Amino acid sequence: MSRSRHVGKIRKRLEEIKNQSVRPTKADFSHHESVRLATDALLDGGTESYLRALNEEGEVDFLSSVEAQYIKKNAREPYYANESHTERETGPRQNDAGSLQSGTYFPISEGSEPALHHTWSTAEKPYLKEKSSATVYFQTEKNSNIRDIIRRCISKTSQVLAIMMDVFTDTEIFCDVLEAANKRGVFVYLLLDQSNIKLFSEMCDKVQIAEDHFKNISVRSVTGEVYCAKSGRKFSGQIQEKFIISDWRYVLSGSYR
């Protein structure tokens, strides 16, 4: 008697959705091992290994062409890899024996928190007990230009300003930040996406802003979640969040770059 072919979780769900006679099932949020195995295969052996893993796991192709290309382009060797590897050796390679073996292995994330310029006690933030409210602005509201709202928020900040952006290249807003830090003594924390930090550096060079102009300003580049395969090869996601925190009191969040 032949062994029945394994069917992946996504493929199984799609087949059940297409079958009108099958009753709805409870949502499954458990770890998806087939997806992990296929992602490891892509990291270790490239597209062919990825497609082969999908076939063995009976799973659908769950990555878009952009996602697959991003993973291959940003794959990094493990920290213990021999630095004398040639470019050919550090490129996509065939899976080693352990890469396509299930072992209930979960991807990891890595990172550290930056030191703060100043520590604010709860006593200095009585407004934490105030009732919160939210205001929503839409792009079609011409009288509420989001760029002007951001600039007004920065100009009103008196203690601390935290800005998280994937891309920061707006020289006028940059001037607002520099003025707040250098003229008003505001502590500023800039968190920028690692893959786009070069664009911020280019802006600084173009407007001739050097390191000694960054008084009270901490600039840190961060990455998204780090996926690590069993082989040790890994890639980092991108930071897409965009928000501003002003004086621990006001928060601006949206899609504006």
Short mmCIF file of C-alpha atoms in Angstrom, two decimals:
data_model
loop_
_atom_site.label_atom_id
_atom_site.label_comp_id
_atom_site.label_asym_id
_atom_site.label_seq_id
_atom_site.Cartn_x
_atom_site.Cartn_y
_atom_site.Cartn_z
CA MET A 1 0.00 0.00 0.00
CA SER A 2 1.48 3.36 -1.05
CA ARG A 3 2.01 6.06 1.53
CA SER A 4 -0.36 9.05 1.21
CA ARG A 5 1.33 12.30 0.16
CA HIS A 6 1.78 14.95 2.83
CA VAL A 7 -0.35 18.06 2.37
CA GLY A 8 0.81 21.41 3.73
CA LYS A 9 -1.36 23.52 6.03
CA ILE A 10 -1.93 26.32 3.53
CA ARG A 11 -2.72 23.95 0.67
CA LYS A 12 -5.10 22.00 2.91
CA ARG A 13 -6.93 25.19 3.92
CA LEU A 14 -7.27 26.27 0.30
CA GLU A 15 -8.69 22.89 -0.68
CA GLU A 16 -11.21 23.05 2.17
CA ILE A 17 -12.23 26.59 1.18
CA LYS A 18 -12.85 25.49 -2.39
CA ASN A 19 -14.88 22.49 -1.21
CA GLN A 20 -18.36 23.84 -0.42
CA SER A 21 -19.35 20.67 1.45
CA VAL A 22 -16.60 20.96 4.09
CA ARG A 23 -17.66 22.69 7.31
CA PRO A 24 -15.58 25.62 8.64
CA THR A 25 -12.78 24.59 11.00
CA LYS A 26 -11.29 26.37 13.98
CA ALA A 27 -8.49 28.80 13.12
CA ASP A 28 -5.05 27.26 13.55
CA PHE A 29 -2.35 29.66 14.81
CA SER A 30 0.25 26.98 15.58
CA HIS A 31 3.80 27.00 14.20
CA HIS A 32 3.96 26.22 10.48
CA GLU A 33 6.86 23.79 10.10
CA SER A 34 6.54 23.38 6.31
CA VAL A 35 6.92 27.12 5.84
CA ARG A 36 10.00 27.11 8.04
CA LEU A 37 11.56 24.22 6.10
CA ALA A 38 10.93 25.89 2.75
CA THR A 39 12.30 29.25 3.97
CA ASP A 40 15.43 27.52 5.26
CA ALA A 41 15.81 25.84 1.88
CA LEU A 42 15.60 29.19 0.10
CA LEU A 43 18.22 30.70 2.41
CA ASP A 44 20.61 27.75 2.07
CA GLY A 45 20.15 26.60 -1.50
CA GLY A 46 18.28 29.21 -3.49
CA THR A 47 15.12 28.97 -5.59
CA GLU A 48 15.55 25.35 -6.73
CA SER A 49 15.93 24.09 -3.16
CA TYR A 50 12.92 26.18 -2.11
CA LEU A 51 10.69 24.68 -4.83
CA ARG A 52 11.94 21.19 -4.02
CA ALA A 53 11.07 21.68 -0.34
CA LEU A 54 7.58 22.89 -1.26
CA ASN A 55 7.07 19.76 -3.35
CA GLU A 56 8.27 17.47 -0.55
CA GLU A 57 6.05 19.23 2.00
CA GLY A 58 3.04 19.36 -0.31
CA GLU A 59 2.81 23.10 0.23
CA VAL A 60 1.92 26.00 -2.07
CA ASP A 61 4.39 28.70 -3.08
CA PHE A 62 3.68 31.17 -0.25
CA LEU A 63 6.31 33.82 -1.07
CA SER A 64 5.83 36.58 -3.61
CA SER A 65 8.61 37.16 -6.14
CA VAL A 66 9.60 40.35 -4.28
CA GLU A 67 9.81 38.54 -0.92
CA ALA A 68 11.86 35.65 -2.33
CA GLN A 69 14.26 38.06 -4.04
CA TYR A 70 14.62 40.10 -0.82
CA ILE A 71 15.50 36.97 1.19
CA LYS A 72 18.13 35.84 -1.31
CA LYS A 73 19.62 39.32 -1.63
CA ASN A 74 19.85 39.91 2.14
CA ALA A 75 20.98 36.46 3.26
CA ARG A 76 23.96 36.59 5.61
CA GLU A 77 26.42 33.92 6.67
CA PRO A 78 26.53 32.83 10.35
CA TYR A 79 28.93 34.77 12.56
CA TYR A 80 31.20 31.73 12.83
CA ALA A 81 31.59 31.38 9.05
CA ASN A 82 35.14 31.41 7.72
CA GLU A 83 35.91 34.95 6.57
CA SER A 84 38.20 33.58 3.86
CA HIS A 85 35.24 32.13 1.95
CA THR A 86 35.22 33.11 -1.71
CA GLU A 87 32.24 34.86 -3.23
CA ARG A 88 31.24 31.57 -4.85
CA GLU A 89 31.27 29.77 -1.51
CA THR A 90 29.22 32.39 0.32
CA GLY A 91 26.51 32.48 -2.32
CA PRO A 92 23.48 30.15 -2.50
CA ARG A 93 24.51 26.59 -1.81
CA GLN A 94 22.87 23.21 -1.54
CA ASN A 95 21.16 22.36 1.71
CA ASP A 96 23.23 20.51 4.24
CA ALA A 97 21.77 17.43 5.85
CA GLY A 98 20.13 19.26 8.73
CA SER A 99 18.35 22.02 6.85
CA LEU A 100 15.36 19.98 5.68
CA GLN A 101 14.89 17.97 8.84
CA SER A 102 12.06 18.94 11.12
CA GLY A 103 13.04 19.54 14.71
CA THR A 104 10.44 22.01 15.98
CA TYR A 105 12.91 24.79 15.35
CA PHE A 106 11.73 28.38 15.69
CA PRO A 107 13.31 31.45 14.03
CA ILE A 108 14.96 33.87 16.44
CA SER A 109 15.13 37.63 16.68
CA GLU A 110 18.01 39.71 17.93
CA GLY A 111 18.55 43.28 19.06
CA SER A 112 19.37 45.53 22.00
CA GLU A 113 17.91 48.63 23.56
CA PRO A 114 19.75 51.96 23.37
CA ALA A 115 20.80 53.85 26.50
CA LEU A 116 18.67 56.90 27.27
CA HIS A 117 20.13 60.40 27.50
CA HIS A 118 17.92 61.09 30.49
CA THR A 119 15.59 59.12 32.73
CA TRP A 120 12.19 60.66 33.38
CA SER A 121 10.39 59.61 36.54
CA THR A 122 6.64 59.14 36.77
CA ALA A 123 6.47 62.26 38.93
CA GLU A 124 7.71 64.28 35.96
CA LYS A 125 4.95 62.84 33.79
CA PRO A 126 1.66 63.54 35.62
CA TYR A 127 -0.18 63.52 32.29
CA LEU A 128 0.18 59.72 32.18
CA LYS A 129 -2.97 59.67 34.30
CA GLU A 130 -4.87 61.95 31.97
CA LYS A 131 -7.66 60.67 29.77
CA SER A 132 -6.41 59.82 26.30
CA SER A 133 -7.99 60.84 23.01
CA ALA A 134 -7.32 60.24 19.31
CA THR A 135 -7.66 62.41 16.23
CA VAL A 136 -7.61 60.90 12.73
CA TYR A 137 -6.43 62.92 9.74
CA PHE A 138 -7.07 61.86 6.16
CA GLN A 139 -4.99 62.88 3.19
CA THR A 140 -8.03 64.44 1.51
CA GLU A 141 -8.30 67.03 4.31
CA LYS A 142 -6.39 69.88 2.69
CA ASN A 143 -6.55 72.03 5.83
CA SER A 144 -4.73 69.33 7.85
CA ASN A 145 -1.55 68.78 5.89
CA ILE A 146 0.28 65.92 7.65
CA ARG A 147 3.69 67.47 7.05
CA ASP A 148 2.63 70.68 8.76
CA ILE A 149 1.14 68.69 11.65
CA ILE A 150 4.47 66.90 12.12
CA ARG A 151 6.41 70.16 12.06
CA ARG A 152 4.06 71.83 14.56
CA CYS A 153 4.39 68.81 16.85
CA ILE A 154 8.19 69.03 16.79
CA SER A 155 8.13 72.80 17.37
CA LYS A 156 5.97 72.35 20.50
CA THR A 157 8.16 69.64 22.02
CA SER A 158 10.03 70.80 25.11
CA GLN A 159 11.52 67.66 26.74
CA VAL A 160 11.92 64.55 24.61
CA LEU A 161 11.24 63.62 21.02
CA ALA A 162 11.32 60.07 19.63
CA ILE A 163 11.06 59.56 15.87
CA MET A 164 10.82 56.19 14.16
CA MET A 165 11.05 56.19 10.35
CA ASP A 166 12.07 53.79 7.64
CA VAL A 167 13.31 56.64 5.42
CA PHE A 168 14.31 60.09 6.69
CA THR A 169 15.34 62.50 3.91
CA ASP A 170 13.19 65.58 4.56
CA THR A 171 15.69 68.40 5.13
CA GLU A 172 13.10 70.84 6.49
CA ILE A 173 11.87 68.42 9.15
CA PHE A 174 15.52 67.60 9.86
CA CYS A 175 16.13 71.29 10.54
CA ASP A 176 13.15 71.27 12.95
CA VAL A 177 14.75 68.35 14.80
CA LEU A 178 18.18 70.00 14.94
CA GLU A 179 16.68 73.24 16.21
CA ALA A 180 14.73 71.43 18.93
CA ALA A 181 17.85 69.61 20.13
CA ASN A 182 20.42 72.39 19.80
CA LYS A 183 18.36 75.49 20.60
CA ARG A 184 15.75 74.19 23.07
CA GLY A 185 17.65 71.34 24.71
CA VAL A 186 15.18 68.65 23.65
CA PHE A 187 16.48 65.07 23.88
CA VAL A 188 15.95 63.47 20.47
CA TYR A 189 15.99 59.77 19.58
CA LEU A 190 16.00 58.83 15.90
CA LEU A 191 15.35 55.21 15.01
CA LEU A 192 15.92 54.51 11.31
CA ASP A 193 15.76 51.36 9.23
CA GLN A 194 19.21 49.84 8.77
CA SER A 195 18.83 49.32 5.03
CA ASN A 196 18.01 53.01 4.50
CA ILE A 197 20.42 54.63 6.97
CA LYS A 198 22.69 55.56 4.04
CA LEU A 199 19.99 57.92 2.73
CA PHE A 200 19.99 59.77 6.05
CA SER A 201 23.79 60.02 5.91
CA GLU A 202 23.61 61.36 2.36
CA MET A 203 21.20 64.07 3.53
CA CYS A 204 23.56 65.07 6.34
CA ASP A 205 26.48 65.29 3.90
CA LYS A 206 24.50 67.39 1.41
CA VAL A 207 23.48 69.97 4.03
CA GLN A 208 26.92 69.78 5.69
CA ILE A 209 25.73 68.61 9.10
CA ALA A 210 28.55 66.91 11.01
CA GLU A 211 28.65 64.82 14.17
CA ASP A 212 29.29 67.82 16.44
CA HIS A 213 25.91 69.25 15.37
CA PHE A 214 24.10 66.28 16.91
CA LYS A 215 23.87 67.70 20.42
CA ASN A 216 21.27 65.82 22.49
CA ILE A 217 20.52 63.60 19.47
CA SER A 218 20.89 59.83 19.40
CA VAL A 219 20.69 58.19 15.97
CA ARG A 220 20.28 54.43 15.87
CA SER A 221 19.62 52.08 12.97
CA VAL A 222 17.51 49.00 13.62
CA THR A 223 16.28 46.08 11.58
CA GLY A 224 13.08 44.12 11.53
CA GLU A 225 12.75 40.59 12.87
CA VAL A 226 15.75 38.35 12.16
CA TYR A 227 15.02 34.95 10.66
CA CYS A 228 17.75 32.40 11.27
CA ALA A 229 17.91 28.99 9.55
CA LYS A 230 19.32 25.88 11.20
CA SER A 231 22.45 26.29 9.11
CA GLY A 232 23.06 29.71 10.67
CA ARG A 233 22.31 31.73 7.56
CA LYS A 234 19.92 34.57 8.33
CA PHE A 235 18.21 37.64 6.97
CA SER A 236 16.65 40.68 8.61
CA GLY A 237 13.28 42.19 7.82
CA GLN A 238 12.70 45.88 7.24
CA ILE A 239 11.27 48.48 9.59
CA GLN A 240 8.13 50.02 8.09
CA GLU A 241 6.70 51.75 11.17
CA LYS A 242 6.52 55.53 11.24
CA PHE A 243 5.66 57.41 14.43
CA ILE A 244 6.64 60.37 16.60
CA ILE A 245 6.39 60.59 20.40
CA SER A 246 6.51 64.11 21.81
CA ASP A 247 7.11 64.76 25.52
CA TRP A 248 5.57 61.38 26.38
CA ARG A 249 2.23 63.09 25.80
CA TYR A 250 1.52 63.15 22.06
CA VAL A 251 1.90 60.39 19.50
CA LEU A 252 1.69 60.82 15.74
CA SER A 253 1.44 57.62 13.73
CA GLY A 254 0.76 57.08 10.06
CA SER A 255 2.20 56.29 6.66
CA TYR A 256 3.87 59.62 5.85
CA ARG A 257 7.57 59.55 5.01
#
